Amino acid sequence: MCGIVGYTGLDTAKDVLITGLKRLEYRGYDSAGVALERAEGDGCVVDIVRRVGKVAGLESELAQRDDASTCGIGHTRWATHGVPSVANAHPHASCDGRIAVVHNGIIENFAELRADLEARGHVFSSQTDTEVFAHLIEEAYATTHDLAAAVRAACAHVVGAYGLAAVCADEPGVIMVARKDSPIVVGRGERGSYVASDVIALIDATRDVVVLEDGQFARLAPEGIEYTDAEGRLIEPAVTHIDWDIDMAEKGGYPDFMLKEIYEQPRVVRDTLVGRLAPNGELDIDELGLSFEELNVIDRIYVIACGTSYHAGLIAKNLIESWARIPCEVEAASEFRYRDPIITPSTLVVAVSQSGETADTLAAIRDARIKGAKVFGITNVIGSPVARESDGVIYTKANKEIAVASTKSFIGQIVSLTLLALLLGQAKGRLTTGQVRMLFHELGDTSAQIQRIFDTQLDAIHEAACACQGAQSALFVGRGMGAAISYEGALKLKEVSYLHAEAYAAGEMKHGPIALIEPGFPVIAVTTKSPTYDKVVSNLKECEARGARIIALATEGDEDIRRIADHVIYIPPVRDAFSAITASVPLQLLAREVALMRGCNVDQPRNLAKSVTVE
Ligand code: AGP
């Protein structure tokens, strides 16, 4: 949530900051702002420019200013404390305007800190929690006259999460950076020193970056970067080399990121599976760090996740219980941590998170570990908090996902969770090596099957989208895997098109939701060939009888379904266990088409942010 950039060096800072902010805009887009240092007389001042709305507005404003500053910080915001407004936009300044800060995260004790600061005469100009940082640093600077020491002192008062960058007019060219529970990446390029909350904003300048650990600080100057711990002692953090290309994070000729990312899914399946099957036919997921014997004692699994990642968990539950016969519960991370789940040393918690920084999921991981569970992370971001705080991790190999709606990372999650289910099945002696090998190859085949959907079903998807476009609401139904697929289909449709959608296990329709059906009401049904196919068809007949407009996702060759469906989207024949991988793809395309027909921005839906780092 929110994005931070900072630069000090030889180039014009506003250009570097705008380029970085545009790359980070997917993280939040309520407002954007920069603080730029400018020489004045013998000294320096800090100019703050902020705009409500997207980075483009800020860019136009800055284009009119003749600003040659070579040091500044910037921010794109997703509102948490305070409405989206200029006053609440970052950067925030101290009373004297000589210190400016940008911040990601939440300051839990901000009300108390603010009251204390106000009592000591500080005047606040926003409703944000961030502003306390500016005033705390101002107070500490008055005695230390050292920005690094002042930032460390301010952080010592703060309870909560922060990725922070600060500048001070009395120390021109210096940016001080701090991190606790909110990502901060720092890098040194040929033209200066860079900081961002996501590596994507500084990858043009350098591929060797330092991902700050909690409690670490960095002092950026044009000529170099100094790293310290909370006591100010110099440290030498590890350097991470980024090997993916910026092209992978740009649109590459597609009209929007969502479409580009949907089309990347055949590759994601392949990449997630590369090197996973050893020549002896056994799965190779060494990074999980548990032997077959240790896996064999696992007797209970919780999958914890949020949103789309939660839906990947629902799919995993079916596979784990079927192949490994281990009871598996899927829980919203935000619920898991507030109840008292039964956890023993033989409990495995699988935390699924694209970003690897979702606050609820992280909090649930910490809770589970304290209670003694082993935690495996499934994430898309190397070195993310979920990866670092788990005992083992599987990376989903989706590469950077920019569109706020998860698509390719969802497919990467399902493939990774399928691998985990196969591994557990093998460890429990429920699947033979031969069976695992066969299932692994079938899993790999879904890559070509997704491609076949792109090649043959676009017209059918378009027709189905036209049928939904003018609706007030839509219902997604299915059974078993089909129900899990439906939940994700409904989420995708509502998040990008703002069309209300609900998903139900098809058998539940008659217990209430069927009351919604009236002539023309769109019902999107997952009717791929599965053990419950006939039951789903019966449920659809009940909808048909009440005038619903039925859009069916059916298996290629199923002509019978046309008797009740108004529109049919065909999926290549695939084992039910893998149907989520193929059937989810047309639902993503459907959601996008409906959204475009309704004039929505599919990459940046309103009110949402890519990483949800608040609870
Ligand atoms: C997906 O389209 C959503 N934007 C959202 O539900 C997302 O899946 C959720 O916030 C969890 O994020 P994570 O995978 O990064 O933890």
Coordinates of C-alpha atoms and ligand atoms in Angstrom, one line a residue, residues 305-310 352-358 361 404-407 409 413 488 491-492 495 608-612, ligand 1:
A305 CA -4.4 -16.0 3.1
C306 CA -6.6 -13.1 1.9
G307 CA -8.7 -12.4 -1.2
T308 CA -7.6 -14.2 -4.3
S309 CA -4.8 -16.0 -2.4
Y310 CA -7.5 -17.3 -0.1
V352 CA -0.2 -17.7 0.6
S353 CA 0.5 -14.2 -0.4
Q354 CA 1.4 -12.7 -3.8
S355 CA 3.0 -9.6 -2.4
G356 CA 4.4 -11.4 0.6
E357 CA 3.6 -8.3 2.7
T358 CA -0.1 -8.5 3.5
T361 CA -1.2 -12.8 6.6
V404 CA -4.2 -4.7 -8.8
A405 CA -6.4 -7.7 -9.7
S406 CA -4.4 -10.8 -9.2
T407 CA -4.4 -13.1 -12.3
S409 CA 0.0 -14.8 -9.5
Q413 CA -0.2 -20.0 -6.4
E488 CA -12.5 -16.2 -7.5
L491 CA -14.2 -11.5 -6.8
K492 CA -12.5 -10.7 -10.1
E495 CA -13.1 -5.7 -8.2
L608 CA -8.0 -0.9 -3.9
A609 CA -4.2 -1.3 -3.5
K610 CA -1.9 -4.0 -4.7
S611 CA -0.4 -4.7 -1.3
V612 CA -2.6 -4.4 1.7
Ligands
AGP1 C1 -6.8 -9.9 -5.9 O1 -7.3 -9.6 -7.1 C2 -7.0 -8.8 -4.9 N1 -6.5 -7.6 -5.3 C3 -6.7 -9.1 -3.4 O2 -7.8 -9.9 -3.0 C4 -5.4 -9.9 -3.0 O3 -5.5 -11.2 -3.5 C5 -5.3 -9.9 -1.5 O4 -5.2 -8.6 -1.0 C6 -4.2 -10.7 -1.0 O5 -2.9 -10.2 -1.4 P1 -1.6 -11.0 -1.3 O6 -1.8 -12.2 -2.1 O7 -0.5 -10.1 -1.8 O8 -1.4 -11.3 0.2

